[in-house]
Amino acid sequence: MRRYIVRRLASLAVVLWGVSILAFALGSLAPGDPARLLMERTLGHQATDEEVAGMRQELGLDRPAVEQYVSWAGGAVRGDLGTSWSNRNDQVSDLLLERLPRTVMLAVTAMLTAVIVAVPLGVAAARRRNSVTDHASRVAALLGASVPGFFVAYLLMFVFGVRLRLLPIFGFDSPQHLVLPSITLALGSAAILTRLTRSSLLEVLGEDYIRVGRAMGLRSRAVLFRHGLRNAVIPILTVIGLSFGHLLAGAVIVEWIFNWPGLGKLALDGIHARDYPLIQGFVLFTGTVFVLMNLAIDLAYVWADPRVRFQGQGA
Amino acid sequence: MTDIQLIGSPMAPEAEEVVPALVGAERVLQPLARRGVFRRLMRDWTARIGFVLVVLLVLAAVLAPLLAPHEPLALDGGSFESPSWSHPFGTDRLGRDLFSRILFGARLSLGTAFFASLLITFAAVFVGSVTGFLGGAVDSVVMRVVDTILAFPSLLLAIVVAGLFKPSLWSLMLALASVWWVGYARIVRGLVLAVRERQFVTAARVAGGRSSRILIRHILPNVLPPVIVLATLEMGTLILAISALSFLGLGAQPPTPEWGAMLNEGKNHFFSAPHLMLFPGLAISAAVLGFNLLGDGLRDVLDPKS
């Protein structure tokens, strides 16, 4: 167990290092001259070569790439990601931290929505295999996975915002503003969770100990929930953890559509404005979050499953 | 992996989860061709629907110039006309026929997805087989690069990469390929590692075959089929990603009749002319659904457990 954790942490360090190089490279390998871009944006007109050269020196872009990387990464370790080129020259780290809670709020609501819908649906489908419920859940899951969220978003807006006038469409002033974005975001995860709950429950229900339980006369409800679902829960939890990453990625599009001022909207605005420090900071920040989240999931998995835990000890 | 879920397609199989099935299926794969994969595939109603959708889509793409009642870029109607006999899906702001644009859009979506998956497969087979075959330092370094890229949800990284370039369908395709190849490369590497230990490879080595020849003649033929199947399974995810990036303004630009770009154009007039978004949205949904259904069916048929 301890050896596993040590090995896992070592590879984590390597990946984090890789993430920082990737984040830095994405900003500095981009075509075009960032110094000219920024100078002309500040001036509002064509810049002379001297002005561009001055700006290049000011930004430190005349130094060798390795040196630039070291000073950028050194700052990043201390929480300094530089200043944003758009956004009134705010600190990139401040911008990221200010927007993070809103994206997390959206992702968590979406995840809860997905779990509340998908797990009961999956259990119902597994319980009565090939029933109408089973087929209906299959169709729902297929549609949820295939219909693009950015299309569903507008359908929801049209029905609930424009026709029924039940819910607000843009912005984030009240809890009601959370409803449509989180439903949109939840769809994909709900689809995969429904199918996964069904299949892992079906697999567990085929095990010998379930048959024994039934043969010994346990009520089917007890078999289903106490023995079936409990053993099916580990793969379900893993997928819930993994889909958080995808939720955060999906949030980029959903936030953009609903004008939800989270991390994703910040990043997309930064991309459209070619705000390289912001893009680099965003990639480093989200990359680190994903890496740490994967670590947490792996460790939780080891902790939750005695089979893995004891195997680790034996090794 | 894919992420899509992205709003992407979570239905697309996780690479890691498909591969054991595919590797195991290797034995089954050859005889299957004789036993009729297609007939078994068509036994499932969802796969049948997927097949029909995909065939319709390919027909639409191939026959677009014959089927389209108007030129996709011609301004030959009133603006924002509702669907009618002469304009079955209505017209957009500039009076272009939406139905014709969607037919031509099928070429762009399918074509881009096809070339992107070709690029991905090519890069992955090259990198994966070389690292898997050589091992050593090259292998460790490349695999750390792969781990790093896999640390991100693919769509997120593709959005950032596409955003660095002047938006076009080409830059979009390259951005997707530059992110998506890594998962495949890891799979190819795993397959190469497995095949490398097989007896016929040892035999070829003992017989004095050169490494490059062993790799190309003996290992790759055993690695390619599962990778091609995997690439087919992911077509739906790619189509979704292409339209998502175009929708965000990072891919095809107006007046290109790409579905995602059409959605982006339509969103400004959504409340007054919802048909501008409805039809491109349905087209994307149908395409993704078709490929996902077909892919799911194919996976079930190839899974040795079934």
Coordinates of C-alpha atoms in Angstrom, one line a residue:
Chain A
M1 CA 0.0 0.0 0.0
R2 CA 2.7 2.5 1.0
R3 CA 4.9 1.5 -1.9
Y4 CA 2.0 2.0 -4.2
I5 CA 1.4 5.5 -2.9
V6 CA 5.1 6.4 -3.1
R7 CA 5.3 5.2 -6.7
R8 CA 2.1 7.0 -7.6
L9 CA 3.4 10.3 -6.1
A10 CA 6.6 10.0 -8.0
S11 CA 4.8 9.6 -11.3
L12 CA 2.6 12.5 -10.3
A13 CA 5.6 14.8 -10.0
V14 CA 6.7 13.9 -13.5
V15 CA 3.3 14.5 -15.0
L16 CA 3.0 17.8 -13.2
W17 CA 6.3 18.8 -14.6
G18 CA 5.1 17.8 -18.1
V19 CA 1.9 19.7 -17.6
S20 CA 3.9 22.9 -16.8
I21 CA 6.0 22.5 -19.9
L22 CA 2.9 21.9 -22.0
A23 CA 1.1 24.9 -20.6
F24 CA 4.2 27.1 -21.2
A25 CA 4.7 25.8 -24.7
L26 CA 1.1 26.4 -25.7
G27 CA 1.6 30.1 -25.0
S28 CA 5.0 30.5 -26.5
L29 CA 4.7 28.3 -29.6
A30 CA 1.6 30.0 -30.9
P31 CA 2.0 31.6 -34.3
G32 CA 2.3 35.4 -34.4
D33 CA 4.4 37.7 -32.4
P34 CA 2.8 38.3 -28.9
A35 CA 4.9 41.4 -28.3
R36 CA 3.6 43.1 -31.5
L37 CA 0.1 41.9 -30.7
L38 CA 0.2 43.4 -27.2
M39 CA 1.9 46.6 -28.2
E40 CA -0.6 47.2 -31.0
R41 CA -3.5 46.4 -28.7
T42 CA -2.2 49.0 -26.1
L43 CA -1.5 51.6 -28.8
G44 CA -4.6 50.9 -30.9
H45 CA -2.6 51.3 -34.1
Q46 CA 0.3 49.7 -36.0
A47 CA 3.5 49.6 -33.9
T48 CA 7.0 50.4 -35.2
D49 CA 9.7 47.8 -35.0
E50 CA 11.4 49.7 -32.1
E51 CA 8.2 49.8 -30.1
V52 CA 7.8 46.0 -30.6
A53 CA 11.4 45.4 -29.6
G54 CA 10.9 47.4 -26.5
M55 CA 7.8 45.5 -25.6
R56 CA 9.6 42.2 -26.3
Q57 CA 12.3 43.2 -23.8
E58 CA 9.7 44.3 -21.3
L59 CA 7.9 41.0 -21.5
G60 CA 11.2 39.1 -21.4
L61 CA 10.5 37.4 -24.7
D62 CA 14.0 38.2 -25.9
R63 CA 15.5 35.8 -23.5
P64 CA 16.1 32.1 -24.4
A65 CA 13.0 29.9 -24.1
V66 CA 14.4 27.8 -21.3
E67 CA 15.1 30.9 -19.2
Q68 CA 11.6 32.2 -19.8
Y69 CA 10.2 28.8 -18.8
V70 CA 12.2 28.7 -15.6
S71 CA 11.1 32.2 -14.5
W72 CA 7.5 31.5 -15.4
A73 CA 7.5 28.1 -13.6
G74 CA 9.3 29.6 -10.6
G75 CA 6.6 32.2 -10.3
A76 CA 3.9 29.6 -10.8
V77 CA 5.2 27.6 -7.8
R78 CA 4.8 30.7 -5.7
G79 CA 1.3 31.2 -7.0
D80 CA 2.3 34.0 -9.4
L81 CA 1.1 33.4 -12.9
G82 CA 1.7 36.8 -14.3
T83 CA -0.7 39.5 -15.4
S84 CA -3.5 39.0 -17.8
W85 CA -3.4 41.0 -21.0
S86 CA -7.1 41.4 -21.2
N87 CA -9.2 41.8 -18.0
R88 CA -7.8 45.2 -16.9
N89 CA -4.3 43.6 -16.3
D90 CA -5.5 41.6 -13.3
Q91 CA -3.3 38.9 -11.8
V92 CA -4.0 35.6 -13.7
S93 CA -4.0 33.7 -10.4
D94 CA -6.6 36.0 -8.9
L95 CA -8.8 35.7 -11.9
L96 CA -8.6 31.9 -11.8
L97 CA -9.4 31.7 -8.1
E98 CA -12.3 34.1 -8.4
R99 CA -13.9 32.0 -11.2
L100 CA -13.1 28.6 -9.8
P101 CA -15.9 28.4 -7.2
R102 CA -18.6 29.2 -9.8
T103 CA -17.4 26.4 -12.1
V104 CA -17.2 24.0 -9.2
M105 CA -20.7 25.0 -8.2
L106 CA -22.0 24.3 -11.7
A107 CA -20.1 21.0 -12.0
V108 CA -21.2 19.7 -8.6
T109 CA -24.9 20.6 -9.3
A110 CA -24.6 18.8 -12.6
M111 CA -23.0 15.8 -11.0
L112 CA -25.7 15.5 -8.4
T113 CA -28.4 15.9 -11.0
A114 CA -26.8 13.2 -13.1
V115 CA -26.5 10.8 -10.1
I116 CA -30.1 11.4 -8.9
V117 CA -31.4 10.6 -12.4
A118 CA -29.0 8.0 -13.6
V119 CA -28.6 5.6 -10.6
P120 CA -32.3 4.9 -10.0
L121 CA -32.8 4.6 -13.8
G122 CA -29.9 2.2 -14.1
V123 CA -31.1 0.1 -11.1
A124 CA -34.6 -0.1 -12.5
A125 CA -33.3 -1.2 -15.9
A126 CA -31.1 -3.9 -14.4
R127 CA -33.8 -5.1 -12.2
R128 CA -36.2 -5.7 -15.0
R129 CA -33.9 -6.6 -17.9
N130 CA -35.5 -6.3 -21.4
S131 CA -38.6 -4.6 -19.9
V132 CA -40.0 -1.4 -21.2
T133 CA -38.1 0.5 -18.6
D134 CA -34.9 -1.1 -19.7
H135 CA -35.4 -0.2 -23.3
A136 CA -36.6 3.3 -22.4
S137 CA -33.5 3.9 -20.3
R138 CA -31.3 2.6 -23.1
V139 CA -32.8 5.0 -25.6
A140 CA -32.6 7.9 -23.1
A141 CA -28.9 7.1 -22.5
L142 CA -28.2 6.9 -26.2
L143 CA -29.8 10.2 -26.9
G144 CA -28.1 11.8 -23.9
A145 CA -24.8 10.8 -25.2
S146 CA -25.3 11.7 -28.8
V147 CA -27.3 14.9 -28.8
P148 CA -24.7 17.7 -28.4
G149 CA -25.1 19.7 -25.2
F150 CA -24.7 22.9 -27.1
F151 CA -27.8 22.0 -29.0
V152 CA -29.8 20.9 -26.0
A153 CA -28.9 24.1 -24.2
Y154 CA -30.8 26.1 -26.8
L155 CA -33.7 23.7 -26.8
L156 CA -34.0 24.1 -23.1
M157 CA -33.7 27.9 -23.3
F158 CA -36.4 28.0 -26.0
V159 CA -38.8 25.8 -24.0
F160 CA -38.3 27.0 -20.4
G161 CA -37.0 30.5 -21.0
V162 CA -38.9 31.8 -24.0
R163 CA -42.1 29.8 -24.3
L164 CA -42.9 28.9 -20.7
R165 CA -41.0 31.8 -19.2
L166 CA -40.2 29.7 -16.2
L167 CA -36.4 30.2 -15.9
P168 CA -33.8 32.8 -16.6
I169 CA -31.6 32.2 -19.6
F170 CA -28.3 34.1 -19.2
G171 CA -26.2 35.1 -16.3
F172 CA -25.8 34.0 -12.7
D173 CA -27.7 36.2 -10.3
S174 CA -30.0 33.7 -8.6
P175 CA -30.2 29.9 -7.9
Q176 CA -32.7 29.7 -10.8
H177 CA -29.9 30.7 -13.1
L178 CA -28.2 27.4 -12.2
V179 CA -31.0 25.2 -13.4
L180 CA -30.6 25.1 -17.2
P181 CA -26.8 25.1 -17.3
S182 CA -26.5 22.3 -14.9
I183 CA -29.1 20.2 -16.7
T184 CA -27.3 20.7 -19.9
L185 CA -24.0 19.8 -18.3
A186 CA -25.5 16.8 -16.6
L187 CA -26.8 15.1 -19.7
G188 CA -23.6 13.4 -20.9
S189 CA -22.6 12.1 -17.4
A190 CA -26.2 11.0 -16.7
A191 CA -26.1 8.9 -19.9
I192 CA -22.9 7.1 -19.1
L193 CA -23.8 6.6 -15.5
T194 CA -27.2 5.0 -16.4
R195 CA -25.5 2.5 -18.6
L196 CA -22.7 1.8 -16.2
T197 CA -25.1 1.3 -13.2
R198 CA -27.1 -1.1 -15.3
S199 CA -24.2 -3.1 -16.5
S200 CA -22.3 -3.3 -13.3
L201 CA -25.4 -4.2 -11.3
L202 CA -26.2 -6.9 -13.9
E203 CA -22.7 -8.3 -13.6
V204 CA -22.9 -8.4 -9.8
L205 CA -26.4 -10.0 -9.9
G206 CA -24.9 -12.8 -12.0
E207 CA -22.4 -13.7 -9.2
D208 CA -22.7 -16.9 -7.3
Y209 CA -23.2 -15.2 -3.9
I210 CA -26.3 -13.5 -5.2
R211 CA -27.7 -16.8 -6.4
V212 CA -26.9 -18.3 -3.0
G213 CA -28.6 -15.4 -1.3
R214 CA -31.7 -15.9 -3.4
A215 CA -31.6 -19.6 -2.9
M216 CA -31.5 -19.1 0.9
G217 CA -34.7 -17.2 0.6
L218 CA -33.5 -13.6 1.1
R219 CA -36.0 -11.1 -0.1
S220 CA -35.2 -9.8 -3.6
R221 CA -35.0 -6.2 -2.3
A222 CA -32.4 -7.2 0.3
V223 CA -30.4 -9.0 -2.4
L224 CA -30.6 -6.1 -4.8
F225 CA -29.6 -3.3 -2.4
R226 CA -27.5 -4.9 0.3
H227 CA -25.5 -7.3 -1.8
G228 CA -26.0 -6.2 -5.4
L229 CA -25.8 -2.5 -5.4
R230 CA -23.2 -2.4 -2.7
N231 CA -20.8 -4.4 -4.8
A232 CA -21.7 -2.5 -8.0
V233 CA -20.9 0.8 -6.4
I234 CA -17.1 0.8 -6.8
P235 CA -17.1 1.1 -10.6
I236 CA -19.9 3.6 -10.3
L237 CA -17.9 5.8 -7.9
T238 CA -14.8 5.6 -10.2
V239 CA -16.8 6.8 -13.1
I240 CA -18.4 9.6 -11.1
G241 CA -14.9 10.7 -10.2
L242 CA -13.6 10.5 -13.7
S243 CA -16.5 12.3 -15.2
F244 CA -15.8 15.3 -13.0
G245 CA -12.9 16.0 -15.4
H246 CA -15.2 15.9 -18.3
L247 CA -17.8 18.0 -16.6
L248 CA -15.1 20.7 -16.1
A249 CA -14.3 20.5 -19.8
G250 CA -17.9 20.5 -20.8
A251 CA -18.4 23.6 -18.6
V252 CA -16.3 25.6 -21.0
I253 CA -19.0 25.3 -23.6
V254 CA -21.9 25.5 -21.2
E255 CA -20.6 28.6 -19.5
W256 CA -20.0 30.2 -22.8
I257 CA -23.6 29.6 -23.9
F258 CA -25.3 30.6 -20.7
N259 CA -22.9 33.5 -20.1
W260 CA -21.9 31.9 -16.8
P261 CA -18.8 33.7 -15.5
G262 CA -16.8 30.6 -14.5
L263 CA -13.3 29.3 -15.4
G264 CA -14.4 28.0 -18.8
K265 CA -15.8 31.4 -19.9
L266 CA -12.7 33.1 -18.7
A267 CA -10.5 30.7 -20.7
L268 CA -12.6 31.0 -23.9
D269 CA -12.6 34.8 -23.6
G270 CA -8.8 34.6 -23.1
I271 CA -8.5 32.3 -26.2
H272 CA -10.5 34.7 -28.3
A273 CA -8.5 37.7 -27.0
R274 CA -5.1 35.8 -27.4
D275 CA -4.3 36.5 -23.8
Y276 CA -1.3 34.1 -23.5
P277 CA -0.5 34.5 -19.8
L278 CA -4.2 33.7 -19.0
I279 CA -4.2 30.7 -21.4
Q280 CA -1.0 29.4 -19.9
G281 CA -2.2 29.9 -16.4
F282 CA -5.5 28.2 -17.2
V283 CA -3.9 25.1 -18.7
L284 CA -1.4 24.8 -15.8
F285 CA -4.2 25.3 -13.2
T286 CA -6.7 22.9 -14.8
G287 CA -4.0 20.4 -15.6
T288 CA -2.9 20.3 -12.0
V289 CA -6.5 20.0 -10.8
F290 CA -7.1 17.0 -13.1
V291 CA -3.9 15.3 -12.1
L292 CA -4.6 15.7 -8.4
M293 CA -8.2 14.6 -8.9
N294 CA -7.1 11.4 -10.6
L295 CA -4.7 10.8 -7.8
A296 CA -7.6 11.2 -5.3
I297 CA -9.8 8.8 -7.3
D298 CA -7.0 6.2 -7.4
L299 CA -6.4 6.4 -3.7
A300 CA -10.1 6.3 -2.9
Y301 CA -10.4 3.3 -5.1
V302 CA -7.6 1.5 -3.2
W303 CA -9.2 2.5 0.1
A304 CA -12.7 1.4 -0.9
D305 CA -11.9 -1.9 -2.4
P306 CA -10.4 -4.4 0.2
R307 CA -9.3 -6.6 -2.6
V308 CA -7.0 -3.9 -4.0
R309 CA -6.0 -2.8 -0.5
F310 CA -4.7 -6.2 0.6
Q311 CA -3.1 -7.0 -2.6
G312 CA -1.1 -3.8 -2.3
Q313 CA 0.0 -4.9 1.2
G314 CA 1.1 -8.3 0.1
A315 CA 3.3 -6.8 -2.7
Chain B
M1 CA -9.8 9.6 -23.3
T2 CA -12.4 11.4 -24.8
D3 CA -13.9 13.0 -23.5
I4 CA -16.5 14.3 -24.8
Q5 CA -18.7 14.3 -22.4
L6 CA -18.2 17.3 -22.8
I7 CA -20.5 17.6 -23.5
G8 CA -18.8 14.9 -25.5
S9 CA -19.9 11.5 -26.1
P10 CA -19.5 9.4 -23.0
M11 CA -20.9 6.6 -25.0
A12 CA -17.7 6.2 -26.9
P13 CA -15.8 3.5 -25.2
E14 CA -12.9 4.3 -23.0
A15 CA -9.9 3.1 -24.8
E16 CA -8.6 1.0 -21.9
E17 CA -11.9 -0.7 -21.7
V18 CA -12.2 -1.6 -25.3
V19 CA -8.8 -2.9 -25.8
P20 CA -8.8 -6.0 -23.7
A21 CA -11.9 -7.0 -25.5
L22 CA -10.3 -6.3 -28.8
V23 CA -7.1 -8.0 -28.0
G24 CA -9.0 -11.0 -26.8
A25 CA -11.1 -10.7 -29.9
E26 CA -8.0 -11.1 -32.0
R27 CA -8.5 -14.8 -32.2
V28 CA -12.1 -14.3 -32.9
L29 CA -11.6 -11.5 -35.4
Q30 CA -10.5 -13.6 -38.4
P31 CA -13.1 -16.3 -38.2
L32 CA -15.7 -13.6 -37.6
A33 CA -15.2 -12.3 -41.0
R34 CA -16.4 -15.6 -42.3
R35 CA -19.2 -16.0 -39.8
G36 CA -20.5 -12.6 -40.9
V37 CA -19.9 -9.7 -38.6
F38 CA -22.5 -7.8 -40.5
R39 CA -25.3 -10.3 -40.1
R40 CA -24.7 -10.5 -36.4
L41 CA -24.5 -6.8 -36.2
M42 CA -27.8 -6.4 -37.9
R43 CA -29.6 -8.6 -35.4
D44 CA -29.6 -5.8 -32.9
W45 CA -32.3 -3.1 -33.6
T46 CA -30.2 -0.3 -32.3
A47 CA -27.3 -1.2 -34.6
R48 CA -29.7 -1.4 -37.5
I49 CA -30.8 2.2 -36.8
G50 CA -27.2 3.3 -36.6
F51 CA -26.4 1.6 -39.8
V52 CA -29.3 3.3 -41.6
L53 CA -28.4 6.7 -40.2
V54 CA -24.8 6.3 -41.3
V55 CA -25.7 5.1 -44.8
L56 CA -28.1 8.0 -45.2
L57 CA -25.5 10.4 -44.0
V58 CA -22.9 9.1 -46.4
L59 CA -25.4 9.2 -49.2
A60 CA -26.2 12.8 -48.3
A61 CA -22.5 13.7 -48.4
V62 CA -21.8 12.0 -51.7
L63 CA -24.9 13.0 -53.5
A64 CA -25.1 16.5 -52.0
P65 CA -24.7 18.3 -55.4
L66 CA -27.5 16.2 -56.9
L67 CA -29.9 16.3 -54.0
A68 CA -29.5 19.9 -53.0
P69 CA -32.3 22.1 -54.5
H70 CA -30.1 25.2 -54.2
E71 CA -26.5 26.2 -54.1
P72 CA -25.3 26.2 -50.4
L73 CA -23.8 29.7 -50.7
A74 CA -26.4 31.2 -53.1
L75 CA -28.5 34.0 -51.7
D76 CA -31.7 33.0 -53.5
G77 CA -34.5 33.3 -51.0
G78 CA -35.9 35.8 -48.6
S79 CA -34.2 36.0 -45.2
F80 CA -35.5 33.9 -42.3
E81 CA -38.1 32.1 -44.4
S82 CA -39.8 29.3 -42.5
P83 CA -39.7 25.8 -44.0
S84 CA -41.7 25.6 -47.2
W85 CA -41.8 23.4 -50.3
S86 CA -39.1 25.3 -52.1
H87 CA -37.0 25.6 -48.9
P88 CA -37.7 22.4 -46.9
F89 CA -35.7 23.6 -43.8
G90 CA -36.3 27.4 -44.4
T91 CA -33.6 30.0 -45.2
D92 CA -31.1 31.9 -43.1
R93 CA -30.4 35.6 -42.6
L94 CA -28.9 36.0 -46.0
G95 CA -31.6 33.9 -47.7
R96 CA -29.5 30.8 -48.2
D97 CA -31.3 27.5 -48.4
L98 CA -30.8 25.6 -45.1
F99 CA -31.5 22.2 -46.5
S100 CA -28.8 22.5 -49.2
R101 CA -26.4 23.8 -46.6
I102 CA -27.0 20.9 -44.3
L103 CA -26.5 18.4 -47.2
F104 CA -23.2 20.0 -48.1
G105 CA -22.4 20.2 -44.3
A106 CA -22.4 16.4 -44.2
R107 CA -19.4 16.4 -46.5
L108 CA -17.5 18.7 -44.2
S109 CA -18.4 16.9 -41.0
L110 CA -17.8 13.4 -42.3
G111 CA -14.7 14.4 -44.3
T112 CA -13.1 16.3 -41.4
A113 CA -13.8 13.5 -39.0
F114 CA -12.5 10.9 -41.5
F115 CA -9.2 12.7 -42.2
A116 CA -8.8 13.5 -38.5
S117 CA -9.1 9.9 -37.6
L118 CA -6.7 8.9 -40.4
L119 CA -4.2 11.4 -39.1
I120 CA -4.7 10.1 -35.5
T121 CA -4.4 6.5 -36.5
F122 CA -1.3 7.2 -38.6
A123 CA 0.5 9.1 -35.8
A124 CA -0.5 6.6 -33.2
V125 CA 0.6 3.6 -35.1
F126 CA 3.9 5.2 -35.9
V127 CA 4.7 6.5 -32.4
G128 CA 3.1 3.5 -30.6
S129 CA 4.9 0.8 -32.6
V130 CA 8.3 2.5 -32.5
T131 CA 8.2 3.1 -28.8
G132 CA 6.7 -0.3 -28.1
F133 CA 9.2 -2.1 -30.3
L134 CA 12.3 -0.2 -29.2
G135 CA 11.6 0.3 -25.6
G136 CA 14.3 2.0 -23.5
A137 CA 14.8 5.8 -23.2
V138 CA 12.7 6.8 -26.2
D139 CA 9.9 4.8 -24.9
S140 CA 10.0 6.3 -21.4
V141 CA 10.2 9.9 -22.7
V142 CA 7.4 9.5 -25.2
M143 CA 5.2 7.8 -22.7
R144 CA 5.6 10.7 -20.2
V145 CA 4.5 13.0 -23.0
V146 CA 1.5 10.8 -23.6
D147 CA 0.7 10.8 -19.8
T148 CA 0.9 14.5 -19.7
I149 CA -1.5 15.0 -22.6
L150 CA -3.8 12.3 -21.2
A151 CA -3.9 14.3 -17.9
F152 CA -6.4 16.7 -19.6
P153 CA -9.8 16.0 -21.0
S154 CA -9.1 15.8 -24.7
L155 CA -11.8 18.3 -25.7
L156 CA -10.4 20.9 -23.3
L157 CA -6.9 20.7 -24.7
A158 CA -8.2 20.7 -28.3
I159 CA -10.1 23.9 -27.6
V160 CA -6.9 25.6 -26.3
V161 CA -4.8 24.3 -29.2
A162 CA -7.3 25.2 -31.9
G163 CA -7.6 28.7 -30.3
L164 CA -3.9 29.4 -30.9
F165 CA -4.3 29.2 -34.7
K166 CA -6.3 31.2 -37.2
P167 CA -9.6 29.4 -37.1
S168 CA -10.3 27.1 -40.0
L169 CA -11.4 23.5 -40.6
W170 CA -7.7 22.6 -41.2
S171 CA -6.5 24.0 -37.9
L172 CA -9.4 22.4 -36.2
M173 CA -8.5 19.0 -37.6
L174 CA -4.8 19.4 -36.7
A175 CA -5.8 20.5 -33.2
L176 CA -8.0 17.5 -32.7
A177 CA -5.4 15.1 -34.1
S178 CA -2.6 16.6 -32.0
V179 CA -4.6 15.8 -28.8
W180 CA -6.4 12.6 -29.8
W181 CA -3.5 10.5 -31.0
V182 CA -2.0 10.0 -27.6
G183 CA -4.7 7.6 -26.3
Y184 CA -4.4 5.5 -29.4
A185 CA -0.6 5.5 -29.3
R186 CA -0.7 4.0 -25.8
I187 CA -3.0 1.3 -27.1
V188 CA -0.8 0.5 -30.1
R189 CA 2.2 0.3 -27.8
G190 CA 0.4 -2.1 -25.6
L191 CA -0.6 -4.3 -28.5
V192 CA 3.0 -4.2 -29.9
L193 CA 4.4 -5.2 -26.5
A194 CA 2.0 -8.2 -26.5
V195 CA 2.6 -9.3 -30.0
R196 CA 6.4 -8.9 -29.7
E197 CA 6.5 -11.8 -27.3
R198 CA 4.6 -14.2 -29.5
Q199 CA 6.4 -17.1 -31.0
F200 CA 6.2 -16.2 -34.6
V201 CA 8.1 -13.0 -33.8
T202 CA 10.8 -14.9 -32.0
A203 CA 10.9 -17.3 -35.0
A204 CA 11.4 -14.4 -37.4
R205 CA 14.2 -13.0 -35.2
V206 CA 15.9 -16.4 -35.0
A207 CA 15.6 -16.6 -38.8
G208 CA 17.7 -13.4 -38.9
G209 CA 15.1 -10.9 -39.9
R210 CA 15.9 -7.3 -39.6
S211 CA 14.1 -5.3 -36.8
S212 CA 12.3 -3.0 -39.2
R213 CA 11.1 -5.9 -41.3
I214 CA 9.9 -7.8 -38.3
L215 CA 8.0 -4.7 -37.1
I216 CA 6.4 -4.1 -40.5
R217 CA 5.8 -7.6 -41.7
H218 CA 5.0 -9.5 -38.5
I219 CA 3.9 -7.1 -35.8
L220 CA 1.9 -4.3 -37.5
P221 CA -0.5 -6.6 -39.4
N222 CA -1.5 -7.9 -36.0
V223 CA -1.9 -4.5 -34.5
L224 CA -3.7 -2.6 -37.2
P225 CA -7.2 -4.3 -37.2
P226 CA -8.1 -3.5 -33.6
V227 CA -6.8 0.0 -34.0
I228 CA -8.9 0.5 -37.1
V229 CA -11.9 -0.8 -35.3
L230 CA -11.3 1.5 -32.4
A231 CA -11.0 4.5 -34.7
T232 CA -14.3 3.6 -36.3
L233 CA -15.9 3.4 -32.8
E234 CA -14.8 7.0 -32.1
M235 CA -16.1 8.6 -35.3
G236 CA -19.2 9.9 -33.3
T237 CA -17.0 11.5 -30.7
L238 CA -14.9 13.2 -33.4
I239 CA -17.9 14.5 -35.2
L240 CA -19.2 15.9 -31.9
A241 CA -15.8 17.5 -31.1
I242 CA -15.6 19.0 -34.6
S243 CA -19.0 20.6 -34.4
A244 CA -18.4 21.8 -30.8
L245 CA -15.2 23.6 -31.8
S246 CA -16.8 25.1 -34.8
F247 CA -19.7 26.2 -32.7
L248 CA -17.2 28.0 -30.4
G249 CA -15.9 29.8 -33.4
L250 CA -12.6 27.9 -33.4
G251 CA -13.2 25.9 -36.6
A252 CA -15.0 26.4 -39.8
Q253 CA -15.9 30.0 -40.4
P254 CA -18.9 31.5 -42.1
P255 CA -20.1 31.2 -44.8
T256 CA -18.8 27.5 -44.7
P257 CA -21.9 25.3 -44.3
E258 CA -20.4 23.3 -41.4
W259 CA -23.1 22.2 -38.9
G260 CA -21.4 23.6 -35.8
A261 CA -20.6 26.9 -37.5
M262 CA -24.2 27.1 -38.7
L263 CA -25.4 26.6 -35.1
N264 CA -23.1 29.5 -34.1
E265 CA -24.5 31.7 -36.8
G266 CA -28.1 30.7 -35.9
K267 CA -27.7 31.4 -32.2
N268 CA -28.0 35.2 -32.6
H269 CA -31.4 34.7 -34.2
F270 CA -32.5 31.7 -32.2
F271 CA -35.6 33.3 -30.6
S272 CA -37.0 34.8 -33.8
A273 CA -35.9 32.0 -36.2
P274 CA -35.4 28.7 -34.2
H275 CA -35.2 26.6 -37.4
L276 CA -31.7 28.0 -38.0
M277 CA -30.5 26.0 -35.0
L278 CA -33.0 23.2 -35.0
F279 CA -32.0 21.6 -38.3
P280 CA -28.2 21.8 -37.9
G281 CA -28.6 20.5 -34.3
L282 CA -30.7 17.6 -35.5
A283 CA -28.1 16.8 -38.2
I284 CA -25.3 16.6 -35.7
S285 CA -27.4 14.6 -33.3
A286 CA -28.3 12.1 -36.1
A287 CA -24.7 11.7 -37.2
V288 CA -23.3 11.2 -33.7
L289 CA -26.2 8.9 -32.8
G290 CA -25.7 6.8 -35.9
F291 CA -22.0 6.3 -35.4
N292 CA -22.4 5.6 -31.7
L293 CA -25.1 3.0 -32.3
L294 CA -23.1 1.3 -35.0
G295 CA -20.0 1.5 -32.7
D296 CA -21.8 0.0 -29.7
G297 CA -23.2 -2.8 -31.9
L298 CA -19.8 -3.5 -33.4
R299 CA -18.2 -3.6 -29.9
D300 CA -20.8 -6.1 -28.7
V301 CA -20.3 -8.3 -31.7
L302 CA -16.5 -8.3 -31.4
D303 CA -16.5 -8.8 -27.6
P304 CA -15.5 -12.5 -27.1
K305 CA -17.7 -12.6 -24.0
S306 CA -20.9 -12.3 -26.0

